[in-house]
PDB file of C-alpha atoms in Angstrom:
ATOM      1  CA  MET A 115     186.153 125.284 167.251  1.00  0.00           C
ATOM      2  CA  SER A 116     186.889 128.350 164.915  1.00  0.00           C
ATOM      3  CA  SER A 117     190.663 129.669 164.015  1.00  0.00           C
ATOM      4  CA  ARG A 118     189.591 132.470 165.581  1.00  0.00           C
ATOM      5  CA  GLY A 119     188.132 130.903 168.562  1.00  0.00           C
ATOM      6  CA  LEU A 120     191.808 129.113 168.986  1.00  0.00           C
ATOM      7  CA  ARG A 121     194.068 132.347 168.528  1.00  0.00           C
ATOM      8  CA  GLN A 122     191.930 133.507 171.489  1.00  0.00           C
ATOM      9  CA  LEU A 123     192.887 130.169 173.121  1.00  0.00           C
ATOM     10  CA  ALA A 124     196.802 130.689 172.075  1.00  0.00           C
ATOM     11  CA  THR A 125     196.747 134.907 174.083  1.00  0.00           C
ATOM     12  CA  GLN A 126     194.975 133.624 176.755  1.00  0.00           C
ATOM     13  CA  THR A 127     197.373 131.153 177.630  1.00  0.00           C
ATOM     14  CA  ARG A 128     200.203 133.547 177.164  1.00  0.00           C
ATOM     15  CA  PHE A 129     198.726 135.505 179.304  1.00  0.00           C
ATOM     16  CA  ASP A 130     198.168 133.100 182.233  1.00  0.00           C
ATOM     17  CA  PHE A 131     201.864 131.540 181.356  1.00  0.00           C
ATOM     18  CA  VAL A 132     203.036 135.118 182.170  1.00  0.00           C
ATOM     19  CA  LEU A 133     201.439 136.121 185.099  1.00  0.00           C
ATOM     20  CA  LEU A 134     202.872 132.746 186.907  1.00  0.00           C
ATOM     21  CA  TRP A 135     205.837 133.042 186.303  1.00  0.00           C
ATOM     22  CA  ARG A 136     205.073 136.612 187.460  1.00  0.00           C
ATOM     23  CA  ASN A 137     203.555 135.398 190.613  1.00  0.00           C
ATOM     24  CA  PRO A 138     206.912 134.801 192.541  1.00  0.00           C
ATOM     25  CA  LEU A 139     204.967 132.712 195.309  1.00  0.00           C
ATOM     26  CA  ALA A 140     203.058 130.291 192.534  1.00  0.00           C
ATOM     27  CA  SER A 141     205.623 128.946 190.967  1.00  0.00           C
ATOM     28  CA  PHE A 142     207.410 128.747 194.054  1.00  0.00           C
ATOM     29  CA  PHE A 143     205.307 125.846 194.695  1.00  0.00           C
ATOM     30  CA  THR A 144     205.017 124.962 191.013  1.00  0.00           C
ATOM     31  CA  VAL A 145     208.745 124.421 190.376  1.00  0.00           C
ATOM     32  CA  VAL A 146     211.103 124.625 192.539  1.00  0.00           C
ATOM     33  CA  LEU A 147     208.946 123.029 195.551  1.00  0.00           C
ATOM     34  CA  PRO A 148     209.061 119.468 193.303  1.00  0.00           C
ATOM     35  CA  LEU A 149     213.042 120.134 192.601  1.00  0.00           C
ATOM     36  CA  ILE A 150     213.572 120.488 196.006  1.00  0.00           C
ATOM     37  CA  PHE A 151     211.157 118.015 197.035  1.00  0.00           C
ATOM     38  CA  LEU A 152     213.995 116.030 194.891  1.00  0.00           C
ATOM     39  CA  PHE A 153     217.332 116.826 195.773  1.00  0.00           C
ATOM     40  CA  VAL A 154     216.153 116.037 199.807  1.00  0.00           C
ATOM     41  CA  LEU A 155     214.366 113.214 198.639  1.00  0.00           C
ATOM     42  CA  THR A 156     218.279 111.676 197.241  1.00  0.00           C
ATOM     43  CA  ALA A 157     220.365 113.862 200.230  1.00  0.00           C
ATOM     44  CA  LEU A 158     218.632 111.214 202.878  1.00  0.00           C
ATOM     45  CA  PHE A 159     217.425 107.830 201.781  1.00  0.00           C
ATOM     46  CA  GLY A 160     220.765 108.680 199.236  1.00  0.00           C
ATOM     47  CA  ASN A 161     221.598 106.962 195.886  1.00  0.00           C
ATOM     48  CA  GLU A 162     223.161 102.784 195.468  1.00  0.00           C
ATOM     49  CA  LEU A 163     222.362 100.942 193.473  1.00  0.00           C
ATOM     50  CA  VAL A 164     218.493  99.083 194.612  1.00  0.00           C
ATOM     51  CA  THR A 165     220.423  95.448 193.277  1.00  0.00           C
ATOM     52  CA  PRO A 166     223.972  95.367 191.570  1.00  0.00           C
ATOM     53  CA  VAL A 167     223.211  95.885 188.811  1.00  0.00           C
ATOM     54  CA  GLY A 168     220.964  98.545 189.705  1.00  0.00           C
ATOM     55  CA  PRO A 169     218.902 100.279 188.696  1.00  0.00           C
ATOM     56  CA  LYS A 170     220.306 104.205 191.124  1.00  0.00           C
ATOM     57  CA  LEU A 171     217.678 104.430 193.403  1.00  0.00           C
ATOM     58  CA  ALA A 172     216.883 107.614 192.762  1.00  0.00           C
ATOM     59  CA  SER A 173     214.690 105.890 189.999  1.00  0.00           C
ATOM     60  CA  ARG A 174     212.250 105.300 192.115  1.00  0.00           C
ATOM     61  CA  PHE A 175     212.585 109.276 193.404  1.00  0.00           C
ATOM     62  CA  VAL A 176     211.684 111.178 189.859  1.00  0.00           C
ATOM     63  CA  PRO A 177     208.847 109.956 188.652  1.00  0.00           C
ATOM     64  CA  GLY A 178     207.029 110.515 192.680  1.00  0.00           C
ATOM     65  CA  ILE A 179     208.798 114.196 191.876  1.00  0.00           C
ATOM     66  CA  ILE A 180     207.262 114.004 188.436  1.00  0.00           C
ATOM     67  CA  ALA A 181     203.591 113.117 189.743  1.00  0.00           C
ATOM     68  CA  LEU A 182     204.352 115.998 192.353  1.00  0.00           C
ATOM     69  CA  SER A 183     204.626 118.352 190.155  1.00  0.00           C
ATOM     70  CA  VAL A 184     201.425 117.040 187.817  1.00  0.00           C
ATOM     71  CA  VAL A 185     199.540 117.892 191.180  1.00  0.00           C
ATOM     72  CA  GLN A 186     201.024 121.236 192.041  1.00  0.00           C
ATOM     73  CA  ALA A 187     200.388 122.625 188.030  1.00  0.00           C
ATOM     74  CA  SER A 188     197.288 121.047 187.555  1.00  0.00           C
ATOM     75  CA  PHE A 189     195.230 121.027 190.609  1.00  0.00           C
ATOM     76  CA  VAL A 190     196.693 123.189 193.539  1.00  0.00           C
ATOM     77  CA  ASN A 191     197.644 126.361 190.636  1.00  0.00           C
ATOM     78  CA  LEU A 192     194.758 125.786 189.127  1.00  0.00           C
ATOM     79  CA  ALA A 193     192.167 126.250 192.666  1.00  0.00           C
ATOM     80  CA  MET A 194     194.376 128.417 193.695  1.00  0.00           C
ATOM     81  CA  VAL A 195     194.508 130.511 190.320  1.00  0.00           C
ATOM     82  CA  THR A 196     190.362 130.338 190.318  1.00  0.00           C
ATOM     83  CA  VAL A 197     189.244 131.117 193.654  1.00  0.00           C
ATOM     84  CA  ILE A 198     191.037 133.967 193.606  1.00  0.00           C
ATOM     85  CA  ARG A 199     190.025 135.479 190.384  1.00  0.00           C
ATOM     86  CA  ARG A 200     186.215 134.372 191.601  1.00  0.00           C
ATOM     87  CA  GLU A 201     186.401 135.862 195.323  1.00  0.00           C
ATOM     88  CA  THR A 202     188.156 139.158 193.581  1.00  0.00           C
ATOM     89  CA  SER A 203     185.008 139.416 191.026  1.00  0.00           C
ATOM     90  CA  ILE A 204     187.244 139.010 187.715  1.00  0.00           C
ATOM     91  CA  LEU A 205     184.942 135.793 186.604  1.00  0.00           C
ATOM     92  CA  LYS A 206     181.898 138.201 187.343  1.00  0.00           C
ATOM     93  CA  ARG A 207     183.549 140.622 185.126  1.00  0.00           C
ATOM     94  CA  VAL A 208     185.180 137.742 182.491  1.00  0.00           C
ATOM     95  CA  ARG A 209     181.069 137.164 182.094  1.00  0.00           C
ATOM     96  CA  GLY A 210     180.089 140.108 181.214  1.00  0.00           C
ATOM     97  CA  THR A 211     182.790 140.782 178.310  1.00  0.00           C
ATOM     98  CA  PRO A 212     183.245 138.990 174.359  1.00  0.00           C
ATOM     99  CA  MET A 213     185.372 136.211 175.733  1.00  0.00           C
ATOM    100  CA  ARG A 214     184.040 132.957 175.558  1.00  0.00           C
ATOM    101  CA  PRO A 215     184.697 131.095 179.388  1.00  0.00           C
ATOM    102  CA  TRP A 216     185.796 127.854 177.103  1.00  0.00           C
ATOM    103  CA  VAL A 217     187.854 130.255 176.274  1.00  0.00           C
ATOM    104  CA  PHE A 218     189.488 131.806 179.477  1.00  0.00           C
ATOM    105  CA  MET A 219     189.214 128.398 181.188  1.00  0.00           C
ATOM    106  CA  GLY A 220     190.987 126.510 178.094  1.00  0.00           C
ATOM    107  CA  GLY A 221     194.315 129.570 178.860  1.00  0.00           C
ATOM    108  CA  LEU A 222     194.534 128.238 182.540  1.00  0.00           C
ATOM    109  CA  VAL A 223     193.883 124.366 181.657  1.00  0.00           C
ATOM    110  CA  ALA A 224     196.865 124.508 178.338  1.00  0.00           C
ATOM    111  CA  THR A 225     199.033 127.009 181.012  1.00  0.00           C
ATOM    112  CA  SER A 226     198.854 123.682 183.388  1.00  0.00           C
ATOM    113  CA  TYR A 227     199.925 121.069 181.007  1.00  0.00           C
ATOM    114  CA  VAL A 228     202.726 123.240 178.904  1.00  0.00           C
ATOM    115  CA  VAL A 229     204.310 123.313 182.816  1.00  0.00           C
ATOM    116  CA  ILE A 230     203.663 119.505 183.589  1.00  0.00           C
ATOM    117  CA  ALA A 231     205.839 118.989 180.538  1.00  0.00           C
ATOM    118  CA  LEU A 232     208.572 121.393 180.559  1.00  0.00           C
ATOM    119  CA  MET A 233     208.750 120.154 184.348  1.00  0.00           C
ATOM    120  CA  ALA A 234     208.596 116.065 183.539  1.00  0.00           C
ATOM    121  CA  VAL A 235     211.854 117.346 180.833  1.00  0.00           C
ATOM    122  CA  LEU A 236     213.103 119.029 183.809  1.00  0.00           C
ATOM    123  CA  VAL A 237     213.219 116.150 186.262  1.00  0.00           C
ATOM    124  CA  VAL A 238     213.838 113.278 184.134  1.00  0.00           C
ATOM    125  CA  ALA A 239     216.694 115.658 182.812  1.00  0.00           C
ATOM    126  CA  ILE A 240     218.236 116.411 186.432  1.00  0.00           C
ATOM    127  CA  GLY A 241     218.084 112.946 187.679  1.00  0.00           C
ATOM    128  CA  TRP A 242     219.638 111.597 184.173  1.00  0.00           C
ATOM    129  CA  ALA A 243     222.400 114.349 185.150  1.00  0.00           C
ATOM    130  CA  VAL A 244     222.890 113.818 188.506  1.00  0.00           C
ATOM    131  CA  TYR A 245     221.382 111.305 189.576  1.00  0.00           C
ATOM    132  CA  ASP A 246     222.779 108.853 186.734  1.00  0.00           C
ATOM    133  CA  VAL A 247     218.955 108.219 186.491  1.00  0.00           C
ATOM    134  CA  SER A 248     217.245 106.473 183.026  1.00  0.00           C
ATOM    135  CA  LEU A 249     214.647 106.794 181.147  1.00  0.00           C
ATOM    136  CA  LEU A 250     213.481 103.621 179.984  1.00  0.00           C
ATOM    137  CA  TRP A 251     212.637 104.660 175.790  1.00  0.00           C
ATOM    138  CA  GLU A 252     209.741 102.736 175.036  1.00  0.00           C
ATOM    139  CA  THR A 253     207.835 103.218 177.767  1.00  0.00           C
ATOM    140  CA  VAL A 254     207.729 106.997 176.183  1.00  0.00           C
ATOM    141  CA  PRO A 255     204.970 106.941 174.551  1.00  0.00           C
ATOM    142  CA  SER A 256     202.550 105.471 177.712  1.00  0.00           C
ATOM    143  CA  LEU A 257     204.325 107.921 179.959  1.00  0.00           C
ATOM    144  CA  ILE A 258     202.968 110.499 177.410  1.00  0.00           C
ATOM    145  CA  VAL A 259     199.389 108.730 177.872  1.00  0.00           C
ATOM    146  CA  THR A 260     200.064 109.123 181.868  1.00  0.00           C
ATOM    147  CA  LEU A 261     200.914 113.001 181.765  1.00  0.00           C
ATOM    148  CA  LEU A 262     198.149 113.662 179.232  1.00  0.00           C
ATOM    149  CA  ILE A 263     195.413 112.058 181.156  1.00  0.00           C
ATOM    150  CA  GLY A 264     196.695 113.441 184.559  1.00  0.00           C
ATOM    151  CA  GLY A 265     196.572 116.844 183.620  1.00  0.00           C
ATOM    152  CA  ALA A 266     192.883 116.739 182.617  1.00  0.00           C
ATOM    153  CA  VAL A 267     192.102 114.596 185.505  1.00  0.00           C
ATOM    154  CA  PHE A 268     193.487 117.671 188.413  1.00  0.00           C
ATOM    155  CA  CYS A 269     192.165 119.982 186.504  1.00  0.00           C
ATOM    156  CA  ALA A 270     189.253 118.523 186.167  1.00  0.00           C
ATOM    157  CA  LEU A 271     189.212 118.425 190.170  1.00  0.00           C
ATOM    158  CA  GLY A 272     191.106 121.858 190.732  1.00  0.00           C
ATOM    159  CA  LEU A 273     188.035 123.336 189.315  1.00  0.00           C
ATOM    160  CA  ALA A 274     185.742 120.646 191.127  1.00  0.00           C
ATOM    161  CA  PHE A 275     187.154 121.592 194.524  1.00  0.00           C
ATOM    162  CA  THR A 276     186.503 124.915 194.421  1.00  0.00           C
ATOM    163  CA  LYS A 277     183.468 124.425 195.118  1.00  0.00           C
ATOM    164  CA  VAL A 278     184.214 123.670 199.037  1.00  0.00           C
ATOM    165  CA  VAL A 279     187.006 126.644 199.446  1.00  0.00           C
ATOM    166  CA  PRO A 280     184.959 129.178 200.606  1.00  0.00           C
ATOM    167  CA  ASN A 281     187.557 132.507 199.866  1.00  0.00           C
ATOM    168  CA  GLU A 282     190.892 133.523 198.569  1.00  0.00           C
ATOM    169  CA  THR A 283     192.481 133.677 201.765  1.00  0.00           C
ATOM    170  CA  SER A 284     191.433 130.006 203.042  1.00  0.00           C
ATOM    171  CA  ALA A 285     192.150 128.546 199.817  1.00  0.00           C
ATOM    172  CA  PRO A 286     196.050 127.851 200.714  1.00  0.00           C
ATOM    173  CA  PRO A 287     194.947 126.201 204.315  1.00  0.00           C
ATOM    174  CA  PHE A 288     191.809 124.087 202.113  1.00  0.00           C
ATOM    175  CA  ILE A 289     194.572 122.813 199.470  1.00  0.00           C
ATOM    176  CA  ASN A 290     197.150 121.882 201.541  1.00  0.00           C
ATOM    177  CA  LEU A 291     194.960 119.919 204.015  1.00  0.00           C
ATOM    178  CA  VAL A 292     194.178 117.691 201.023  1.00  0.00           C
ATOM    179  CA  VAL A 293     197.145 117.419 199.094  1.00  0.00           C
ATOM    180  CA  LEU A 294     199.828 116.777 201.730  1.00  0.00           C
ATOM    181  CA  PRO A 295     198.830 114.507 203.877  1.00  0.00           C
ATOM    182  CA  LEU A 296     198.168 112.309 200.190  1.00  0.00           C
ATOM    183  CA  TYR A 297     201.179 112.473 199.091  1.00  0.00           C
ATOM    184  CA  PHE A 298     202.805 110.503 202.143  1.00  0.00           C
ATOM    185  CA  VAL A 299     199.730 108.018 201.020  1.00  0.00           C
ATOM    186  CA  SER A 300     200.891 107.400 196.980  1.00  0.00           C
ATOM    187  CA  ASP A 301     203.863 106.526 196.944  1.00  0.00           C
ATOM    188  CA  VAL A 302     204.770 110.106 195.971  1.00  0.00           C
ATOM    189  CA  TYR A 303     207.592 111.305 197.834  1.00  0.00           C
ATOM    190  CA  VAL A 304     208.772 107.396 198.916  1.00  0.00           C
ATOM    191  CA  PRO A 305     207.695 103.805 197.070  1.00  0.00           C
ATOM    192  CA  ALA A 306     205.517 101.685 198.826  1.00  0.00           C
ATOM    193  CA  SER A 307     207.401  98.605 199.681  1.00  0.00           C
ATOM    194  CA  ASP A 308     206.833  94.666 201.557  1.00  0.00           C
ATOM    195  CA  ASP A 309     207.408  96.545 204.699  1.00  0.00           C
ATOM    196  CA  THR A 310     204.525  99.727 203.894  1.00  0.00           C
ATOM    197  CA  PRO A 311     201.517  99.200 206.608  1.00  0.00           C
ATOM    198  CA  GLN A 312     197.597  97.920 204.508  1.00  0.00           C
ATOM    199  CA  ALA A 313     195.898 100.981 205.764  1.00  0.00           C
ATOM    200  CA  ILE A 314     198.635 102.828 204.626  1.00  0.00           C
ATOM    201  CA  THR A 315     198.382 101.186 200.597  1.00  0.00           C
ATOM    202  CA  VAL A 316     194.984 100.821 200.853  1.00  0.00           C
ATOM    203  CA  ILE A 317     194.003 104.124 201.598  1.00  0.00           C
ATOM    204  CA  GLY A 318     196.625 105.558 198.626  1.00  0.00           C
ATOM    205  CA  ASP A 319     194.385 103.168 196.210  1.00  0.00           C
ATOM    206  CA  ILE A 320     191.615 104.935 196.900  1.00  0.00           C
ATOM    207  CA  PHE A 321     192.582 108.896 195.394  1.00  0.00           C
ATOM    208  CA  PRO A 322     193.831 109.447 192.356  1.00  0.00           C
ATOM    209  CA  ILE A 323     197.453 110.937 192.709  1.00  0.00           C
ATOM    210  CA  ARG A 324     198.634 107.578 193.751  1.00  0.00           C
ATOM    211  CA  HIS A 325     197.414 106.080 190.282  1.00  0.00           C
ATOM    212  CA  LEU A 326     199.710 108.782 188.795  1.00  0.00           C
ATOM    213  CA  ALA A 327     202.482 108.088 190.698  1.00  0.00           C
ATOM    214  CA  VAL A 328     202.558 104.064 189.629  1.00  0.00           C
ATOM    215  CA  ALA A 329     202.289 104.935 186.400  1.00  0.00           C
ATOM    216  CA  LEU A 330     204.784 107.126 185.787  1.00  0.00           C
ATOM    217  CA  GLN A 331     207.323 104.479 188.054  1.00  0.00           C
ATOM    218  CA  ARG A 332     207.856 102.032 185.272  1.00  0.00           C
ATOM    219  CA  GLY A 333     209.278 104.471 182.853  1.00  0.00           C
ATOM    220  CA  PHE A 334     212.222 104.977 185.270  1.00  0.00           C
ATOM    221  CA  ASP A 335     212.605 101.081 187.415  1.00  0.00           C
ATOM    222  CA  PRO A 336     213.899  98.075 184.797  1.00  0.00           C
ATOM    223  CA  LEU A 337     212.684  95.779 187.769  1.00  0.00           C
ATOM    224  CA  SER A 338     209.167  97.496 188.595  1.00  0.00           C
ATOM    225  CA  ASP A 339     206.270  94.792 188.699  1.00  0.00           C
ATOM    226  CA  GLU A 340     203.459  97.110 186.650  1.00  0.00           C
ATOM    227  CA  PRO A 341     202.506  96.898 183.116  1.00  0.00           C
ATOM    228  CA  MET A 342     204.017  99.063 180.254  1.00  0.00           C
ATOM    229  CA  TRP A 343     200.518 100.355 179.920  1.00  0.00           C
ATOM    230  CA  PRO A 344     198.725 101.291 183.012  1.00  0.00           C
ATOM    231  CA  VAL A 345     194.928 101.197 181.950  1.00  0.00           C
ATOM    232  CA  THR A 346     193.846  99.937 185.761  1.00  0.00           C
ATOM    233  CA  ASN A 347     195.386 103.093 187.092  1.00  0.00           C
ATOM    234  CA  TRP A 348     194.181 105.060 183.765  1.00  0.00           C
ATOM    235  CA  LEU A 349     190.909 104.429 184.189  1.00  0.00           C
ATOM    236  CA  VAL A 350     191.116 105.326 188.244  1.00  0.00           C
ATOM    237  CA  MET A 351     192.146 108.264 187.537  1.00  0.00           C
ATOM    238  CA  ALA A 352     189.611 108.847 184.579  1.00  0.00           C
ATOM    239  CA  ALA A 353     186.458 108.454 186.839  1.00  0.00           C
ATOM    240  CA  TRP A 354     187.790 110.725 189.650  1.00  0.00           C
ATOM    241  CA  GLY A 355     187.790 112.835 186.054  1.00  0.00           C
ATOM    242  CA  VAL A 356     184.052 112.425 185.174  1.00  0.00           C
ATOM    243  CA  VAL A 357     183.107 112.709 188.709  1.00  0.00           C
ATOM    244  CA  GLY A 358     185.144 116.064 188.775  1.00  0.00           C
ATOM    245  CA  VAL A 359     183.921 117.704 185.769  1.00  0.00           C
ATOM    246  CA  LEU A 360     179.755 116.170 186.735  1.00  0.00           C
ATOM    247  CA  VAL A 361     181.171 118.394 190.133  1.00  0.00           C
ATOM    248  CA  VAL A 362     181.665 122.055 188.258  1.00  0.00           C
ATOM    249  CA  ILE A 363     178.782 121.768 185.707  1.00  0.00           C
ATOM    250  CA  ARG A 364     176.341 121.106 188.841  1.00  0.00           C
ATOM    251  CA  TRP A 365     178.101 123.983 190.843  1.00  0.00           C
ATOM    252  CA  PHE A 366     181.109 125.824 189.396  1.00  0.00           C
ATOM    253  CA  ARG A 367     180.395 129.176 190.634  1.00  0.00           C
ATOM    254  CA  TRP A 368     181.760 132.403 188.298  1.00  0.00           C
ATOM    255  CA  THR A 369     180.752 134.687 191.186  1.00  0.00           C
ATOM    256  CA  PRO A 370     181.837 135.962 194.729  1.00  0.00           C
ATOM    257  CA  LYS A 371     180.923 133.460 197.742  1.00  0.00           C
ATOM    258  CA  GLY A 372     181.073 136.166 199.880  1.00  0.00           C
TER     259      GLY A 372
END
């Protein structure tokens, strides 16, 4: 990777980042919606102490909202933008320019990581300032690894998912048809408990969203039984990421389907 390529990647990343913020719908679903869910969940369920010595109930919601932010910033946004650019022939025209394909796609991925980092910091800050949620500082290295793996996995899956989306009009319903049900079975909104039906837990364990949410829980809940280094969750997410990369290599299209 040459210095020229890195400069091009930085320029493309800035361009994609500005485009994201200038798109009200994309910025709403990527930035505002996760925060709304955090406020709604704490309003519905309260923020009492889980035990007489803590932690607060919001500490169970914050990691799920961070997981939601990761999926929205990577899988949802990347799939949506890529389908739109493919069907409007932007990807096709890019292939005819001197810009290398990895720079163009790398800008989208790098933008996803920037948004993931910003949202993680923002959700943690709101959790601490508004709901008295404490981050366990000894778990920060593990949380960073989780976010890095999660971002890569869901970016790969987002690009892979463009294979099944026929056009830009159908992109939102196709994408939401996948992620919305999985949010409910993946400990994103409310963590699983002893009362959770076994079938829900089994379904959630199959897909990577739950493993992302569970891997983040240890960083905010000192009562969590999850290990400090959730290697098993990382491996499951990584396996999905490998599948996504293989699909992208084999079936990714730069030209419109229509």
